[in-house]
Amino acid sequence: PAPGVSLRLCSTGGAPGGINKPVIERIIRVDHAGEYGANRIYAGQMAVLGRSSVGPVIQQMWNQEKDHLKKFNDLMVAYRVRPTVLLPFWNVAGFVLGAGSALLGRKGAMACTVAVEESISDHYNSQIRTLVEEDPEKYKELLQIIKQFRDDEREHHDIGLEHDAE
Amino acid sequence: KMAAAAAGSLRRAGWRLWRGRAVLRCQLSVPQRALQASAVLRRVSDEQHKEPLASSSQQQFDSHPADQQPEQEPQGPRPSYTGQGGQESEDYESEEQLQHRILTAALEFVPEHGWTAEAIAEGAKTLGLSAASAGMFQNDGSELILHFVSQCNTKLTELLEQEQKQVQLGEAEKKPLDQFLRDAVEARLRMLIPYIEKWPQALSILLLPHNIPASLNLLTSMIDDIWHYAGDQSTDFNWYTRRAVLTGVYNTTELVMMQDSSPDFEDTWRFLENRVADAMNMGNTANQVQSTGEALVQGLMGAAVTVSN
């Protein structure tokens, strides 16, 4: 006879208590994948346009993305979140996208940056909304980080527009 | 009304005396735990009956058992559960908690009866319940095995947590990675030793399709725990590689242990040592392959440039 209540079996997890684990895990995993991909995009762009006049601009944006990635690496370890299994794919796809768009010239590279940063900041915005709906106090630190990153990405978007228009 | 209340109280008192006698007959388990179990079950059944009784007389009866044996936290790890919302109070035990206690008690009888409903029935009897409560569980013993695995994993995590604290306090040396992994896997596998005769049966049940999600979940979280306490902080594909490798080491060592008849399973631990050493070398081999690949590519590029000139 099938049991009325099925047993819940779980080994102990290690995250700070009281948080909505699945939501946080997904947020961190997706953001980590996003920053990783953005890193690879800029790497691809630098590989082609590194020595051109727009090189330093791309380099600076790339450095900021590296900081973002580092922050998410730290968060990933702290919350014991597993990285996405598609990382090798994002590795290649990001680089190809960056290099491909750069081969179209600096306008192509900037257009790519604008598009990518636009969708990233939309994505961060919806995450901020989710966290605020859940509990702004509990997730204060994470919210701060995501807000800061969203502002950085908007800045990249604006820089891209500036250089696209020139 | 008073007569009805008194009659109700007497009925419950008789019920408790009967429980008490039944418990005294069962010499197997710790009497205190069994009495506590029956006390808990009493309250569970009281709540179910919902007798509209004056609270004062109920408290009178409840105070007597409380004098005789003080309430203790049940032994063993408390399982996490979603809870029943507002119904929780100090003396209310959820069905899930009760099931966990029955299964824990049933483990004692596994060497004799295997992972079966008989073992669960025997376990239930030591808690002062009727053998029919084994009907709460599935017939193939799946829940008993999964409960045991979950319990072992929890024990392992507690052990690793303790060791980590000792290292942090400076009371112990930090182990090199291969020794850490060896010790963790050995500690976990040693928990199987009392049940080793019946463990092959358990393994085959864990591989049944309807058990695979649960058993896989338990396995992966155990491996993840071991790597976490080993200090793994990888955030790239290594995360997966390391866990896959350790899972392979654990599973093969477990199978070797089933066939091992050496004293204290020393053949198994030697096998484990070799497998962990292989795993360590795998990292080096991967690096070597990558270096060789890179060198090859450079050589080819050089050759291409030379030829094109």
Coordinates of C-alpha atoms in Angstrom, one line a residue:
Chain A
P1 CA 0.0 0.0 0.0
A2 CA 1.3 3.4 -0.9
P3 CA 2.2 5.6 2.1
G4 CA 0.0 8.5 2.9
V5 CA 2.8 10.9 3.6
S6 CA 6.0 10.3 1.5
L7 CA 9.2 10.8 3.5
R8 CA 11.2 13.8 2.7
L9 CA 14.8 12.8 2.6
C10 CA 17.6 15.3 2.3
S11 CA 21.2 15.7 3.4
T12 CA 22.0 18.9 5.1
G13 CA 22.7 22.0 2.9
G14 CA 25.1 24.7 3.9
A15 CA 23.4 28.0 3.0
P16 CA 22.7 30.9 5.4
G17 CA 19.4 30.1 7.0
G18 CA 15.9 31.3 6.2
I19 CA 16.4 32.0 2.5
N20 CA 14.4 30.7 -0.5
K21 CA 17.2 28.4 -1.7
P22 CA 15.9 27.4 -5.1
V23 CA 15.2 31.1 -6.2
I24 CA 18.6 32.3 -4.9
E25 CA 20.4 29.3 -6.5
R26 CA 18.8 30.0 -9.9
I27 CA 19.6 33.7 -9.7
I28 CA 23.2 33.1 -8.8
R29 CA 23.7 30.4 -11.4
V30 CA 22.1 32.4 -14.2
D31 CA 23.9 35.6 -13.3
H32 CA 27.2 33.7 -13.1
A33 CA 26.6 32.2 -16.5
G34 CA 25.7 35.7 -17.9
E35 CA 28.8 37.4 -16.5
Y36 CA 30.9 34.5 -17.8
G37 CA 29.4 34.8 -21.2
A38 CA 29.9 38.6 -21.2
N39 CA 33.5 38.1 -20.3
R40 CA 34.0 35.8 -23.3
I41 CA 32.2 38.3 -25.5
Y42 CA 34.6 41.0 -24.6
A43 CA 37.5 38.7 -24.9
G44 CA 36.4 37.9 -28.5
Q45 CA 36.0 41.6 -29.3
M46 CA 39.5 42.4 -27.8
A47 CA 41.0 39.6 -29.9
V48 CA 39.9 41.4 -33.0
L49 CA 39.8 45.1 -32.1
G50 CA 42.3 45.1 -29.3
R51 CA 44.8 47.1 -31.2
S52 CA 42.4 49.6 -32.7
S53 CA 41.3 52.9 -31.3
V54 CA 38.3 51.5 -29.6
G55 CA 40.5 48.9 -27.8
P56 CA 41.0 50.7 -24.5
V57 CA 37.2 51.3 -24.2
I58 CA 36.5 47.6 -24.7
Q59 CA 39.3 46.7 -22.3
Q60 CA 37.9 48.9 -19.6
M61 CA 34.4 47.4 -19.9
W62 CA 36.0 44.0 -20.0
N63 CA 37.8 44.7 -16.7
Q64 CA 34.5 45.6 -15.0
E65 CA 32.9 42.4 -16.3
K66 CA 35.9 40.5 -14.8
D67 CA 35.1 42.1 -11.4
H68 CA 31.4 41.1 -11.8
L69 CA 32.4 37.5 -12.6
K70 CA 34.7 37.4 -9.6
K71 CA 31.9 38.6 -7.3
F72 CA 29.6 35.9 -8.6
N73 CA 32.3 33.3 -8.1
D74 CA 32.5 34.4 -4.5
L75 CA 28.7 34.3 -4.1
M76 CA 28.6 30.9 -5.7
V77 CA 31.0 29.4 -3.2
A78 CA 29.2 31.1 -0.3
Y79 CA 25.8 29.8 -1.2
R80 CA 27.1 26.5 -2.5
V81 CA 25.4 26.9 -5.8
R82 CA 26.5 24.7 -8.7
P83 CA 27.6 26.4 -11.9
T84 CA 25.6 25.8 -15.0
V85 CA 26.5 22.7 -17.0
L86 CA 26.5 24.8 -20.2
L87 CA 29.7 26.7 -19.2
P88 CA 31.8 25.2 -22.0
F89 CA 29.2 26.1 -24.5
W90 CA 29.0 29.8 -23.2
N91 CA 32.8 29.8 -23.4
V92 CA 32.8 29.2 -27.1
A93 CA 29.6 30.9 -28.0
G94 CA 30.5 34.1 -26.2
F95 CA 33.9 34.3 -27.8
V96 CA 32.5 33.6 -31.3
L97 CA 29.8 36.3 -30.8
G98 CA 32.4 38.8 -29.6
A99 CA 34.9 38.1 -32.3
G100 CA 32.2 37.8 -35.0
S101 CA 30.7 41.1 -34.2
A102 CA 34.1 42.8 -34.0
L103 CA 35.0 41.4 -37.4
L104 CA 32.1 43.6 -38.7
G105 CA 34.1 46.6 -37.5
R106 CA 33.8 48.8 -34.4
K107 CA 30.2 49.7 -35.1
G108 CA 29.4 46.0 -35.1
A109 CA 31.2 45.5 -31.9
M110 CA 29.5 48.4 -30.2
A111 CA 26.1 47.4 -31.6
C112 CA 26.7 43.9 -30.1
T113 CA 27.6 45.5 -26.8
V114 CA 24.5 47.7 -26.7
A115 CA 22.2 44.8 -27.5
V116 CA 23.8 42.5 -24.9
E117 CA 23.9 45.1 -22.2
E118 CA 20.3 46.0 -22.8
S119 CA 19.1 42.5 -22.3
I120 CA 21.4 42.0 -19.3
S121 CA 20.1 45.0 -17.5
D122 CA 16.5 44.0 -18.2
H123 CA 17.3 40.6 -16.8
Y124 CA 18.9 42.2 -13.6
N125 CA 15.8 44.4 -13.3
S126 CA 13.5 41.5 -13.2
Q127 CA 15.7 39.7 -10.7
I128 CA 15.6 42.8 -8.5
R129 CA 11.9 42.8 -8.7
T130 CA 11.7 39.2 -7.7
L131 CA 13.9 39.7 -4.7
V132 CA 12.1 42.8 -3.6
E133 CA 8.8 40.9 -3.9
E134 CA 10.2 38.1 -1.7
D135 CA 11.8 40.0 1.1
P136 CA 14.0 43.1 0.6
E137 CA 15.5 42.9 4.1
K138 CA 16.5 39.3 3.9
Y139 CA 18.2 39.7 0.6
K140 CA 19.6 43.2 1.2
E141 CA 23.2 42.3 0.3
L142 CA 22.3 40.4 -2.8
L143 CA 20.0 43.2 -3.9
Q144 CA 22.8 45.7 -3.4
I145 CA 25.1 43.7 -5.6
I146 CA 22.6 43.2 -8.4
K147 CA 21.6 46.8 -8.4
Q148 CA 25.2 47.9 -8.6
F149 CA 25.9 45.5 -11.5
R150 CA 22.7 46.6 -13.3
D151 CA 24.0 50.2 -13.1
D152 CA 27.4 49.1 -14.5
E153 CA 25.7 47.3 -17.3
R154 CA 23.6 50.3 -18.2
E155 CA 26.8 52.4 -18.2
H156 CA 28.3 49.9 -20.7
H157 CA 25.2 50.2 -22.8
D158 CA 25.5 54.0 -22.8
I159 CA 29.2 53.8 -23.7
G160 CA 28.3 51.4 -26.5
L161 CA 25.7 53.9 -27.8
E162 CA 28.2 56.7 -27.6
H163 CA 30.8 54.9 -29.7
D164 CA 28.3 53.5 -32.0
A165 CA 26.9 56.9 -32.8
E166 CA 30.4 58.4 -33.4
Chain B
K1 CA -21.3 16.0 32.0
M2 CA -18.9 15.4 34.8
A3 CA -19.5 11.7 34.7
A4 CA -18.8 11.7 31.0
A5 CA -15.6 13.6 31.6
A6 CA -14.6 11.2 34.4
A7 CA -15.4 8.2 32.2
G8 CA -13.3 9.6 29.4
S9 CA -10.4 10.2 31.8
L10 CA -10.7 6.7 33.1
R11 CA -10.7 5.3 29.6
R12 CA -7.6 7.1 28.8
A13 CA -6.0 6.1 32.0
G14 CA -6.8 2.4 31.3
W15 CA -5.4 2.9 27.8
R16 CA -2.1 4.2 29.2
L17 CA -1.8 1.4 31.7
W18 CA -2.2 -1.1 28.9
R19 CA 0.5 0.6 26.9
G20 CA 2.7 0.6 30.0
R21 CA 2.2 -3.2 30.4
A22 CA 2.8 -3.8 26.7
V23 CA 6.0 -1.8 26.9
L24 CA 7.3 -3.7 30.0
R25 CA 6.9 -6.9 28.1
C26 CA 9.2 -5.7 25.3
Q27 CA 12.6 -5.8 26.8
L28 CA 14.4 -5.0 23.6
S29 CA 14.5 -1.3 23.5
V30 CA 15.2 1.4 26.0
P31 CA 12.1 1.5 28.1
Q32 CA 12.3 5.2 28.5
R33 CA 12.2 5.9 24.8
A34 CA 9.3 3.6 24.3
L35 CA 7.3 5.2 27.1
Q36 CA 8.0 8.6 25.6
A37 CA 6.9 7.2 22.3
S38 CA 3.7 6.0 23.8
A39 CA 3.2 9.3 25.6
V40 CA 3.6 11.0 22.3
L41 CA 1.2 8.7 20.5
R42 CA -1.3 9.2 23.3
R43 CA -1.3 12.9 22.7
V44 CA -1.5 12.3 19.0
S45 CA -4.6 10.2 19.4
D46 CA -6.0 12.6 22.0
E47 CA -5.8 15.4 19.4
Q48 CA -7.4 13.2 16.8
H49 CA -10.2 12.3 19.1
K50 CA -10.7 16.0 20.1
E51 CA -12.6 15.3 23.3
P52 CA -14.3 18.4 24.5
L53 CA -13.0 18.0 28.0
A54 CA -12.4 20.4 30.7
S55 CA -8.7 21.2 30.4
S56 CA -8.0 21.0 34.1
S57 CA -8.7 17.3 34.4
Q58 CA -6.6 16.5 31.3
Q59 CA -3.7 18.4 32.8
Q60 CA -4.1 16.4 36.0
F61 CA -3.4 13.1 34.1
D62 CA -0.7 14.6 32.0
S63 CA 1.2 15.7 35.0
H64 CA 1.6 12.2 36.3
P65 CA 3.6 10.8 33.4
A66 CA 5.6 14.0 33.3
D67 CA 6.7 13.4 36.9
Q68 CA 7.8 9.9 36.2
Q69 CA 9.9 10.5 33.2
P70 CA 11.1 13.9 32.0
E71 CA 10.6 14.8 28.4
Q72 CA 13.7 14.2 26.3
E73 CA 14.6 15.2 22.8
P74 CA 14.3 12.1 20.7
Q75 CA 17.7 10.6 20.0
G76 CA 19.1 10.7 16.5
P77 CA 19.1 13.4 13.9
R78 CA 15.9 15.4 13.7
P79 CA 14.8 15.2 10.0
S80 CA 13.9 18.5 8.4
Y81 CA 10.2 18.6 7.3
T82 CA 7.9 21.2 5.8
G83 CA 5.8 21.3 9.0
Q84 CA 2.1 21.4 9.4
G85 CA 1.7 25.1 9.8
G86 CA -0.2 26.2 12.9
Q87 CA -0.7 22.7 14.2
E88 CA 2.8 22.4 15.6
S89 CA 3.1 22.5 19.3
E90 CA 5.7 21.1 21.6
D91 CA 4.1 17.8 22.2
Y92 CA 2.7 17.2 18.7
E93 CA 4.7 14.8 16.5
S94 CA 4.1 14.9 12.8
E95 CA 3.4 11.7 10.9
E96 CA 6.7 12.2 9.1
Q97 CA 8.6 12.3 12.4
L98 CA 6.9 9.2 13.6
Q99 CA 7.7 7.4 10.4
H100 CA 11.4 8.4 10.8
R101 CA 11.4 7.0 14.4
I102 CA 9.9 3.8 13.3
L103 CA 12.4 3.4 10.5
T104 CA 15.3 4.1 12.8
A105 CA 14.0 1.5 15.2
A106 CA 13.6 -0.9 12.4
L107 CA 17.3 -0.8 11.5
E108 CA 18.2 -2.9 14.4
F109 CA 16.3 -5.8 12.8
V110 CA 17.7 -5.5 9.3
P111 CA 20.6 -7.9 9.8
E112 CA 18.1 -10.6 10.7
H113 CA 15.1 -9.8 8.5
G114 CA 16.6 -7.8 5.6
W115 CA 15.2 -4.5 4.3
T116 CA 11.7 -5.7 4.6
A117 CA 8.3 -5.0 6.1
E118 CA 9.2 -7.6 8.8
A119 CA 12.0 -5.4 10.0
I120 CA 9.8 -2.4 10.0
A121 CA 7.1 -4.3 11.9
E122 CA 9.7 -5.4 14.5
G123 CA 10.9 -1.8 14.8
A124 CA 7.4 -0.5 15.3
K125 CA 6.8 -3.1 18.1
T126 CA 9.8 -1.8 20.0
L127 CA 8.3 1.6 20.0
G128 CA 5.1 0.2 21.5
L129 CA 3.1 0.3 18.3
S130 CA 1.3 -2.5 16.6
A131 CA 3.1 -4.4 13.9
A132 CA 0.4 -3.3 11.5
S133 CA 2.0 0.2 11.4
A134 CA 4.4 -1.3 9.0
G135 CA 1.6 -0.9 6.5
M136 CA 2.3 2.8 6.4
F137 CA 5.3 2.0 4.3
Q138 CA 5.8 0.4 0.9
N139 CA 6.3 -3.4 0.8
D140 CA 9.7 -3.4 -0.9
G141 CA 11.6 -1.7 2.0
S142 CA 12.5 1.3 -0.2
E143 CA 11.8 3.9 2.5
L144 CA 13.7 2.0 5.1
I145 CA 16.8 1.9 2.8
L146 CA 16.4 5.6 1.8
H147 CA 16.0 6.5 5.4
F148 CA 19.2 4.7 6.3
V149 CA 21.1 6.3 3.5
S150 CA 19.9 9.7 4.5
Q151 CA 20.8 9.0 8.1
C152 CA 24.3 7.9 7.2
N153 CA 24.8 11.0 5.0
T154 CA 23.7 13.2 7.9
K155 CA 26.2 11.5 10.2
L156 CA 29.0 11.9 7.7
T157 CA 28.2 15.6 7.3
E158 CA 28.3 16.0 11.1
L159 CA 31.6 14.2 11.2
L160 CA 33.1 16.4 8.5
E161 CA 31.7 19.5 10.2
Q162 CA 33.3 18.5 13.4
E163 CA 36.7 17.9 11.8
Q164 CA 36.5 21.2 10.1
K165 CA 35.9 23.0 13.4
Q166 CA 38.9 21.2 14.9
V167 CA 41.1 22.4 12.1
Q168 CA 39.8 25.9 12.4
L169 CA 40.5 25.9 16.2
G170 CA 44.0 24.6 15.5
E171 CA 43.4 21.4 17.3
A172 CA 44.0 19.3 14.2
E173 CA 46.2 19.5 11.1
K174 CA 44.5 20.2 7.7
K175 CA 44.7 16.9 5.8
P176 CA 46.1 16.8 2.3
L177 CA 43.3 16.4 -0.3
D178 CA 43.8 12.7 -1.1
Q179 CA 43.8 11.7 2.5
F180 CA 40.8 13.8 3.2
L181 CA 38.8 12.1 0.4
R182 CA 40.0 8.7 1.4
D183 CA 39.0 9.2 5.1
A184 CA 35.6 10.7 4.2
V185 CA 34.7 7.8 1.8
E186 CA 36.0 5.2 4.3
A187 CA 34.0 6.7 7.2
R188 CA 30.9 6.7 5.1
L189 CA 31.4 3.1 3.9
R190 CA 32.1 1.9 7.3
M191 CA 28.6 2.8 8.3
L192 CA 27.5 -0.1 6.1
I193 CA 29.4 -2.7 8.0
P194 CA 26.7 -3.7 10.4
Y195 CA 24.3 -4.2 7.5
I196 CA 26.8 -5.5 4.9
E197 CA 25.2 -8.9 4.5
K198 CA 22.0 -7.3 3.3
W199 CA 23.5 -4.4 1.5
P200 CA 23.6 -5.9 -2.0
Q201 CA 19.8 -6.3 -1.7
A202 CA 19.5 -2.7 -0.7
L203 CA 21.6 -1.6 -3.7
S204 CA 19.4 -3.4 -6.1
I205 CA 16.3 -1.8 -4.5
L206 CA 17.9 1.6 -4.8
L207 CA 18.3 1.1 -8.5
L208 CA 14.6 0.5 -9.1
P209 CA 13.2 3.2 -11.4
H210 CA 10.9 4.6 -8.8
N211 CA 13.7 5.0 -6.3
I212 CA 16.3 6.4 -8.6
P213 CA 15.4 10.1 -8.2
A214 CA 15.6 9.9 -4.4
S215 CA 18.7 7.7 -4.3
L216 CA 20.5 9.8 -6.9
N217 CA 19.6 12.9 -5.0
L218 CA 21.1 11.5 -1.8
L219 CA 24.2 10.3 -3.6
T220 CA 24.9 13.6 -5.3
S221 CA 24.4 15.7 -2.2
M222 CA 26.7 13.4 -0.2
I223 CA 29.4 13.8 -2.8
D224 CA 28.9 17.5 -2.9
D225 CA 29.2 17.7 0.9
I226 CA 32.5 15.8 0.9
W227 CA 33.9 18.2 -1.8
H228 CA 32.6 21.2 0.1
Y229 CA 34.4 20.2 3.3
A230 CA 37.5 19.2 1.2
G231 CA 37.6 22.9 0.4
D232 CA 36.5 22.7 -3.2
Q233 CA 35.7 26.2 -4.5
S234 CA 35.6 25.6 -8.2
T235 CA 33.0 27.6 -10.2
D236 CA 33.8 26.2 -13.6
F237 CA 33.4 22.8 -15.2
N238 CA 35.8 21.3 -12.7
W239 CA 32.8 21.4 -10.3
Y240 CA 31.2 18.7 -12.4
T241 CA 34.4 16.8 -13.2
R242 CA 35.4 16.5 -9.5
R243 CA 32.0 15.3 -8.4
A244 CA 31.7 12.8 -11.2
V245 CA 35.2 11.4 -10.4
L246 CA 34.5 11.1 -6.7
T247 CA 31.1 9.4 -7.4
G248 CA 32.9 6.9 -9.5
V249 CA 35.4 6.3 -6.7
Y250 CA 32.7 5.9 -4.1
N251 CA 30.5 3.5 -6.2
T252 CA 33.3 1.2 -7.3
T253 CA 34.7 1.1 -3.7
E254 CA 31.3 0.2 -2.4
L255 CA 31.0 -2.7 -4.9
V256 CA 34.4 -3.9 -4.0
M257 CA 33.4 -3.8 -0.3
M258 CA 30.5 -6.1 -1.1
Q259 CA 32.9 -8.8 -2.3
D260 CA 35.6 -8.2 0.3
S261 CA 36.3 -10.9 2.9
S262 CA 39.6 -9.6 4.2
P263 CA 40.0 -8.7 7.9
D264 CA 38.4 -5.3 8.6
F265 CA 38.0 -4.8 4.8
E266 CA 41.6 -3.9 4.3
D267 CA 41.5 -4.9 0.7
T268 CA 38.7 -2.3 0.2
W269 CA 40.6 0.5 1.8
R270 CA 43.7 -0.4 -0.3
F271 CA 41.5 -0.3 -3.4
L272 CA 40.1 3.1 -2.3
E273 CA 43.6 4.5 -1.8
N274 CA 44.6 3.5 -5.4
R275 CA 41.4 5.0 -6.9
V276 CA 41.9 8.2 -5.1
A277 CA 45.5 8.4 -6.2
D278 CA 44.3 7.8 -9.8
A279 CA 41.8 10.7 -9.3
M280 CA 44.6 13.0 -8.2
N281 CA 46.7 12.0 -11.2
M282 CA 43.8 12.7 -13.5
G283 CA 44.2 16.4 -12.8
N284 CA 47.8 16.3 -13.8
T285 CA 47.1 14.2 -16.8
A286 CA 44.5 16.7 -18.0
N287 CA 47.0 19.5 -17.6
Q288 CA 49.6 17.5 -19.5
V289 CA 47.2 16.8 -22.3
Q290 CA 46.4 20.5 -22.5
S291 CA 50.0 21.5 -22.6
T292 CA 50.8 18.9 -25.3
G293 CA 47.8 20.2 -27.3
E294 CA 48.9 23.7 -27.0
A295 CA 52.5 22.8 -28.0
L296 CA 51.2 20.9 -31.0
V297 CA 49.1 23.8 -32.2
Q298 CA 52.1 26.2 -31.9
G299 CA 54.2 23.7 -33.8
L300 CA 51.6 23.5 -36.6
M301 CA 51.3 27.3 -36.7
G302 CA 55.1 27.6 -37.0
A303 CA 55.1 24.9 -39.8
A304 CA 52.3 26.8 -41.6
V305 CA 54.2 30.1 -41.4
T306 CA 57.3 28.4 -42.6
V307 CA 55.6 26.8 -45.5
S308 CA 53.7 29.9 -46.5
N309 CA 57.1 31.8 -46.7

